[in-house]
């Protein structure tokens, strides 16, 4: 197995590119894919101040590392979700990464700062934990970026993530979600710009980036996500990808290029006003995050302790 | 396990309907699903003369049986594809079904009538066998129906088939195919009406119909189709369906109801004229089927024998 670039010994194959790479040229390949994504979808301008949503997993740490490599002014924000040992360990990986490189890691802790955690919110709302988790992340990353004047929030969604989300949206034919599934969402009043610079890298590649760059990361999947539909969609696409490498990338990129415009949201959006509690944009009086906080911290909301098991 | 209808002992479960049925009520369920498909998509009028494309497999024999049950005037057409033992056996099942019921089965044999077979055509055209096979079937069923004044050609495509085809079209985002994937295609000059009355039945249900009605059918999959993408798409959807029964039906029916109009082919179609050789509609001088016949029967086209192995 020889490196496509230098013909030296390869350390990894990337079947969808029909290529093998040595260590140095694999790292080049990853940087190049991120550079291309940023340029093609006009995600960032040179020197932009970027807030990276850091979970302590391979994708967010690789993203932070690569964006620094490419010369952006990046800070990380870690969100303590209160998901037992999983969150404790994730926080350690995020902090160690930042400390070893002298980088600034901001932290928000759901329990300390807002009085609830994801398992408790799931119980209080009687919905899947991923719902309260996603809502909290969107709200807190957005408001942190706006409060401190960042040019964009960057998240570590990779090609596998985006293809699986697209597959889920297609299985349900949700035209609204299909219209919004873009690797860059421009800033609009009350919302910062949001970008996904890793969409041209598969998750095997972000993992390999971390291994080769000696970045320790949380390997466990979130125990609350085990068995959710998203992971099922990923696995189904993986079965097809193994048979026909490149199918996943074509599915996602052809959608963005040719099909997404058919789902463009031309209908007038509901007018947004400011949440009376926190000032975030909302269609009602109080935003969904403030409602969640109220519900999850109501007396009795967490009467039954939630047990989390790490596999 | 009790029958949803009569609370008697059930013989089969239909997870996407969250229902179990006894033998009699399962057969009712199948008839009802076919009746609903025919009515909802305006496939047939009472008493229509229908030509069923018969392969000798579970779907086409169940279709023939159910359409007779529902009172249509049905004849079968069996196409000899020349795929080794598989075709020999398929023909026997088709003939036995017709003979036991005193039904008329028409037959066309690619080798006897046109001088080639599917394995030979695949070799001559250097394409996958499913390509020459599909082209031959479409051409010969269409022309038989037109020549004899049938109101429609009915094919045994079931819910699993249609969902898998839709999945493939979505993975490739083929807007033309997406625009044409309908359970009924109206007649137009040179083409008969084409209908798929089994789209509301899963293949497990058409198989159960045959078992309960004592219909012997070809159980083997076509050996030339083994490993093709269509079967891979089916398997991927099955994995998801097992986790969330009903996903497949929702994927297909929501597409037809809400999404297909976005892929409607409003662009002007290429003007069609008559094939100078057989009279079928074509955009060129000679239709694709006549070109296939010419190519597959050219001297030397079949020099290397094709070996077919039945698993």
PDB file of N, CA and C in Angstrom, chain A residues 170-230:
ATOM      1  N   UNK A 170     -34.725  12.447   4.468  1.00  0.00           N
ATOM      2  CA  UNK A 170     -35.305  11.897   3.243  1.00  0.00           C
ATOM      3  C   UNK A 170     -36.307  10.786   3.591  1.00  0.00           C
ATOM      4  N   UNK A 171     -35.952   9.932   4.553  1.00  0.00           N
ATOM      5  CA  UNK A 171     -36.886   8.863   4.939  1.00  0.00           C
ATOM      6  C   UNK A 171     -38.208   9.451   5.423  1.00  0.00           C
ATOM      7  N   UNK A 172     -38.132  10.616   6.077  1.00  0.00           N
ATOM      8  CA  UNK A 172     -39.364  11.256   6.578  1.00  0.00           C
ATOM      9  C   UNK A 172     -39.880  12.324   5.624  1.00  0.00           C
ATOM     10  N   UNK A 173     -39.106  12.596   4.583  1.00  0.00           N
ATOM     11  CA  UNK A 173     -39.463  13.625   3.619  1.00  0.00           C
ATOM     12  C   UNK A 173     -39.906  14.910   4.319  1.00  0.00           C
ATOM     13  N   UNK A 174     -39.055  15.375   5.198  1.00  0.00           N
ATOM     14  CA  UNK A 174     -39.332  16.610   5.900  1.00  0.00           C
ATOM     15  C   UNK A 174     -38.774  17.777   5.084  1.00  0.00           C
ATOM     16  N   UNK A 175     -39.669  18.446   4.366  1.00  0.00           N
ATOM     17  CA  UNK A 175     -39.230  19.473   3.411  1.00  0.00           C
ATOM     18  C   UNK A 175     -38.544  20.652   4.114  1.00  0.00           C
ATOM     19  N   UNK A 176     -39.001  21.006   5.327  1.00  0.00           N
ATOM     20  CA  UNK A 176     -38.370  22.111   6.070  1.00  0.00           C
ATOM     21  C   UNK A 176     -36.917  21.779   6.409  1.00  0.00           C
ATOM     22  N   UNK A 177     -36.719  20.594   6.997  1.00  0.00           N
ATOM     23  CA  UNK A 177     -35.363  20.200   7.355  1.00  0.00           C
ATOM     24  C   UNK A 177     -34.485  20.076   6.110  1.00  0.00           C
ATOM     25  N   UNK A 178     -35.058  19.524   5.032  1.00  0.00           N
ATOM     26  CA  UNK A 178     -34.270  19.374   3.799  1.00  0.00           C
ATOM     27  C   UNK A 178     -33.832  20.755   3.301  1.00  0.00           C
ATOM     28  N   UNK A 179     -34.715  21.744   3.459  1.00  0.00           N
ATOM     29  CA  UNK A 179     -34.378  23.089   3.008  1.00  0.00           C
ATOM     30  C   UNK A 179     -33.286  23.747   3.824  1.00  0.00           C
ATOM     31  N   UNK A 180     -33.145  23.298   5.082  1.00  0.00           N
ATOM     32  CA  UNK A 180     -32.177  23.945   5.965  1.00  0.00           C
ATOM     33  C   UNK A 180     -30.856  23.211   6.069  1.00  0.00           C
ATOM     34  N   UNK A 181     -30.772  21.991   5.485  1.00  0.00           N
ATOM     35  CA  UNK A 181     -29.561  21.199   5.695  1.00  0.00           C
ATOM     36  C   UNK A 181     -28.413  21.676   4.823  1.00  0.00           C
ATOM     37  N   UNK A 182     -27.737  22.707   5.289  1.00  0.00           N
ATOM     38  CA  UNK A 182     -26.641  23.312   4.544  1.00  0.00           C
ATOM     39  C   UNK A 182     -25.383  23.325   5.407  1.00  0.00           C
ATOM     40  N   UNK A 183     -24.198  23.234   4.785  1.00  0.00           N
ATOM     41  CA  UNK A 183     -22.964  23.277   5.586  1.00  0.00           C
ATOM     42  C   UNK A 183     -22.635  24.677   6.101  1.00  0.00           C
ATOM     43  N   UNK A 184     -23.343  25.666   5.622  1.00  0.00           N
ATOM     44  CA  UNK A 184     -23.179  27.005   6.200  1.00  0.00           C
ATOM     45  C   UNK A 184     -24.560  27.648   6.293  1.00  0.00           C
ATOM     46  N   UNK A 185     -24.854  28.210   7.454  1.00  0.00           N
ATOM     47  CA  UNK A 185     -26.081  28.989   7.626  1.00  0.00           C
ATOM     48  C   UNK A 185     -25.644  30.417   7.921  1.00  0.00           C
ATOM     49  N   UNK A 186     -26.004  31.362   7.062  1.00  0.00           N
ATOM     50  CA  UNK A 186     -25.529  32.735   7.257  1.00  0.00           C
ATOM     51  C   UNK A 186     -26.081  33.346   8.551  1.00  0.00           C
ATOM     52  N   UNK A 187     -25.390  34.336   9.060  1.00  0.00           N
ATOM     53  CA  UNK A 187     -25.881  35.046  10.237  1.00  0.00           C
ATOM     54  C   UNK A 187     -27.191  35.742   9.895  1.00  0.00           C
ATOM     55  N   UNK A 188     -28.099  35.812  10.859  1.00  0.00           N
ATOM     56  CA  UNK A 188     -29.293  36.649  10.694  1.00  0.00           C
ATOM     57  C   UNK A 188     -29.629  37.201  12.076  1.00  0.00           C
ATOM     58  N   UNK A 189     -30.487  38.187  12.160  1.00  0.00           N
ATOM     59  CA  UNK A 189     -30.686  38.852  13.445  1.00  0.00           C
ATOM     60  C   UNK A 189     -30.956  37.849  14.567  1.00  0.00           C
ATOM     61  N   UNK A 190     -30.117  37.881  15.589  1.00  0.00           N
ATOM     62  CA  UNK A 190     -30.286  36.970  16.718  1.00  0.00           C
ATOM     63  C   UNK A 190     -29.551  35.654  16.582  1.00  0.00           C
ATOM     64  N   UNK A 191     -28.968  35.376  15.393  1.00  0.00           N
ATOM     65  CA  UNK A 191     -28.241  34.120  15.173  1.00  0.00           C
ATOM     66  C   UNK A 191     -26.870  34.398  14.559  1.00  0.00           C
ATOM     67  N   UNK A 192     -25.828  33.753  15.078  1.00  0.00           N
ATOM     68  CA  UNK A 192     -24.516  33.898  14.447  1.00  0.00           C
ATOM     69  C   UNK A 192     -24.448  33.022  13.189  1.00  0.00           C
ATOM     70  N   UNK A 193     -23.442  33.239  12.367  1.00  0.00           N
ATOM     71  CA  UNK A 193     -23.177  32.334  11.239  1.00  0.00           C
ATOM     72  C   UNK A 193     -22.777  30.971  11.798  1.00  0.00           C
ATOM     73  N   UNK A 194     -23.243  29.889  11.163  1.00  0.00           N
ATOM     74  CA  UNK A 194     -22.871  28.546  11.621  1.00  0.00           C
ATOM     75  C   UNK A 194     -22.261  27.759  10.475  1.00  0.00           C
ATOM     76  N   UNK A 195     -21.129  27.139  10.730  1.00  0.00           N
ATOM     77  CA  UNK A 195     -20.399  26.446   9.659  1.00  0.00           C
ATOM     78  C   UNK A 195     -19.986  25.040  10.095  1.00  0.00           C
ATOM     79  N   UNK A 196     -19.881  24.152   9.095  1.00  0.00           N
ATOM     80  CA  UNK A 196     -19.479  22.759   9.339  1.00  0.00           C
ATOM     81  C   UNK A 196     -18.282  22.417   8.454  1.00  0.00           C
ATOM     82  N   UNK A 197     -17.088  22.815   8.867  1.00  0.00           N
ATOM     83  CA  UNK A 197     -15.928  22.685   7.962  1.00  0.00           C
ATOM     84  C   UNK A 197     -15.471  21.245   7.693  1.00  0.00           C
ATOM     85  N   UNK A 198     -15.994  20.264   8.467  1.00  0.00           N
ATOM     86  CA  UNK A 198     -15.522  18.874   8.283  1.00  0.00           C
ATOM     87  C   UNK A 198     -16.398  18.055   7.332  1.00  0.00           C
ATOM     88  N   UNK A 199     -17.330  18.682   6.629  1.00  0.00           N
ATOM     89  CA  UNK A 199     -18.271  17.874   5.831  1.00  0.00           C
ATOM     90  C   UNK A 199     -17.617  17.097   4.691  1.00  0.00           C
ATOM     91  N   UNK A 200     -16.386  17.442   4.345  1.00  0.00           N
ATOM     92  CA  UNK A 200     -15.700  16.669   3.298  1.00  0.00           C
ATOM     93  C   UNK A 200     -14.809  15.564   3.878  1.00  0.00           C
ATOM     94  N   UNK A 201     -14.866  15.351   5.195  1.00  0.00           N
ATOM     95  CA  UNK A 201     -14.075  14.281   5.820  1.00  0.00           C
ATOM     96  C   UNK A 201     -15.001  13.249   6.467  1.00  0.00           C
ATOM     97  N   UNK A 202     -14.705  11.966   6.241  1.00  0.00           N
ATOM     98  CA  UNK A 202     -15.468  10.903   6.893  1.00  0.00           C
ATOM     99  C   UNK A 202     -14.998  10.765   8.335  1.00  0.00           C
ATOM    100  N   UNK A 203     -15.799  10.114   9.180  1.00  0.00           N
ATOM    101  CA  UNK A 203     -15.412  10.078  10.597  1.00  0.00           C
ATOM    102  C   UNK A 203     -14.185   9.194  10.824  1.00  0.00           C
ATOM    103  N   UNK A 204     -13.956   8.258   9.928  1.00  0.00           N
ATOM    104  CA  UNK A 204     -12.719   7.479  10.032  1.00  0.00           C
ATOM    105  C   UNK A 204     -11.499   8.391   9.831  1.00  0.00           C
ATOM    106  N   UNK A 205     -11.665   9.408   9.000  1.00  0.00           N
ATOM    107  CA  UNK A 205     -10.545  10.325   8.758  1.00  0.00           C
ATOM    108  C   UNK A 205     -10.324  11.289   9.923  1.00  0.00           C
ATOM    109  N   UNK A 206     -11.382  11.761  10.563  1.00  0.00           N
ATOM    110  CA  UNK A 206     -11.159  12.643  11.717  1.00  0.00           C
ATOM    111  C   UNK A 206     -10.537  11.843  12.863  1.00  0.00           C
ATOM    112  N   UNK A 207     -10.949  10.565  12.994  1.00  0.00           N
ATOM    113  CA  UNK A 207     -10.341   9.727  14.038  1.00  0.00           C
ATOM    114  C   UNK A 207      -8.859   9.533  13.740  1.00  0.00           C
ATOM    115  N   UNK A 208      -8.552   9.250  12.468  1.00  0.00           N
ATOM    116  CA  UNK A 208      -7.143   9.040  12.101  1.00  0.00           C
ATOM    117  C   UNK A 208      -6.339  10.333  12.285  1.00  0.00           C
ATOM    118  N   UNK A 209      -6.941  11.468  11.983  1.00  0.00           N
ATOM    119  CA  UNK A 209      -6.252  12.756  12.226  1.00  0.00           C
ATOM    120  C   UNK A 209      -5.826  12.838  13.694  1.00  0.00           C
ATOM    121  N   UNK A 210      -6.763  12.534  14.600  1.00  0.00           N
ATOM    122  CA  UNK A 210      -6.461  12.624  16.028  1.00  0.00           C
ATOM    123  C   UNK A 210      -5.360  11.647  16.427  1.00  0.00           C
ATOM    124  N   UNK A 211      -5.446  10.425  15.925  1.00  0.00           N
ATOM    125  CA  UNK A 211      -4.435   9.428  16.282  1.00  0.00           C
ATOM    126  C   UNK A 211      -3.060   9.893  15.813  1.00  0.00           C
ATOM    127  N   UNK A 212      -2.989  10.338  14.568  1.00  0.00           N
ATOM    128  CA  UNK A 212      -1.687  10.731  14.019  1.00  0.00           C
ATOM    129  C   UNK A 212      -1.157  12.012  14.680  1.00  0.00           C
ATOM    130  N   UNK A 213      -2.053  12.866  15.132  1.00  0.00           N
ATOM    131  CA  UNK A 213      -1.625  14.107  15.791  1.00  0.00           C
ATOM    132  C   UNK A 213      -1.511  13.944  17.303  1.00  0.00           C
ATOM    133  N   UNK A 214      -1.621  12.692  17.779  1.00  0.00           N
ATOM    134  CA  UNK A 214      -1.524  12.403  19.227  1.00  0.00           C
ATOM    135  C   UNK A 214      -2.527  13.217  20.041  1.00  0.00           C
ATOM    136  N   UNK A 215      -3.735  13.304  19.544  1.00  0.00           N
ATOM    137  CA  UNK A 215      -4.796  13.978  20.294  1.00  0.00           C
ATOM    138  C   UNK A 215      -5.636  12.908  20.986  1.00  0.00           C
ATOM    139  N   UNK A 216      -5.674  12.933  22.325  1.00  0.00           N
ATOM    140  CA  UNK A 216      -6.532  11.981  23.048  1.00  0.00           C
ATOM    141  C   UNK A 216      -7.960  12.506  23.038  1.00  0.00           C
ATOM    142  N   UNK A 217      -8.891  11.616  22.734  1.00  0.00           N
ATOM    143  CA  UNK A 217     -10.290  12.062  22.691  1.00  0.00           C
ATOM    144  C   UNK A 217     -11.215  11.015  23.300  1.00  0.00           C
ATOM    145  N   UNK A 218     -12.419  11.441  23.627  1.00  0.00           N
ATOM    146  CA  UNK A 218     -13.445  10.550  24.174  1.00  0.00           C
ATOM    147  C   UNK A 218     -13.879   9.590  23.061  1.00  0.00           C
ATOM    148  N   UNK A 219     -13.565   8.312  23.239  1.00  0.00           N
ATOM    149  CA  UNK A 219     -13.880   7.329  22.198  1.00  0.00           C
ATOM    150  C   UNK A 219     -15.326   6.833  22.326  1.00  0.00           C
ATOM    151  N   UNK A 220     -15.814   6.755  23.559  1.00  0.00           N
ATOM    152  CA  UNK A 220     -17.189   6.284  23.775  1.00  0.00           C
ATOM    153  C   UNK A 220     -18.187   7.174  23.036  1.00  0.00           C
ATOM    154  N   UNK A 221     -19.235   6.525  22.491  1.00  0.00           N
ATOM    155  CA  UNK A 221     -20.376   7.301  22.010  1.00  0.00           C
ATOM    156  C   UNK A 221     -21.174   7.738  23.233  1.00  0.00           C
ATOM    157  N   UNK A 222     -21.928   8.776  23.117  1.00  0.00           N
ATOM    158  CA  UNK A 222     -22.782   9.219  24.220  1.00  0.00           C
ATOM    159  C   UNK A 222     -23.737   8.081  24.592  1.00  0.00           C
ATOM    160  N   UNK A 223     -23.779   7.692  25.882  1.00  0.00           N
ATOM    161  CA  UNK A 223     -24.635   6.555  26.268  1.00  0.00           C
ATOM    162  C   UNK A 223     -26.131   6.860  26.073  1.00  0.00           C
ATOM    163  N   UNK A 224     -26.486   8.126  26.047  1.00  0.00           N
ATOM    164  CA  UNK A 224     -27.898   8.459  25.866  1.00  0.00           C
ATOM    165  C   UNK A 224     -28.324   8.342  24.401  1.00  0.00           C
ATOM    166  N   UNK A 225     -27.352   8.307  23.486  1.00  0.00           N
ATOM    167  CA  UNK A 225     -27.674   8.232  22.061  1.00  0.00           C
ATOM    168  C   UNK A 225     -27.764   6.790  21.579  1.00  0.00           C
ATOM    169  N   UNK A 226     -27.304   5.838  22.420  1.00  0.00           N
ATOM    170  CA  UNK A 226     -27.261   4.434  21.984  1.00  0.00           C
ATOM    171  C   UNK A 226     -28.633   3.997  21.480  1.00  0.00           C
ATOM    172  N   UNK A 227     -28.648   3.406  20.306  1.00  0.00           N
ATOM    173  CA  UNK A 227     -29.900   2.889  19.756  1.00  0.00           C
ATOM    174  C   UNK A 227     -30.782   3.943  19.111  1.00  0.00           C
ATOM    175  N   UNK A 228     -30.319   5.178  19.008  1.00  0.00           N
ATOM    176  CA  UNK A 228     -31.205   6.174  18.377  1.00  0.00           C
ATOM    177  C   UNK A 228     -31.210   6.008  16.852  1.00  0.00           C
ATOM    178  N   UNK A 229     -32.177   6.633  16.224  1.00  0.00           N
ATOM    179  CA  UNK A 229     -32.364   6.413  14.784  1.00  0.00           C
ATOM    180  C   UNK A 229     -31.151   6.872  13.985  1.00  0.00           C
ATOM    181  N   UNK A 230     -30.565   8.005  14.403  1.00  0.00           N
ATOM    182  CA  UNK A 230     -29.420   8.557  13.674  1.00  0.00           C
ATOM    183  C   UNK A 230     -28.320   7.497  13.495  1.00  0.00           C
TER     184      UNK A 230
END
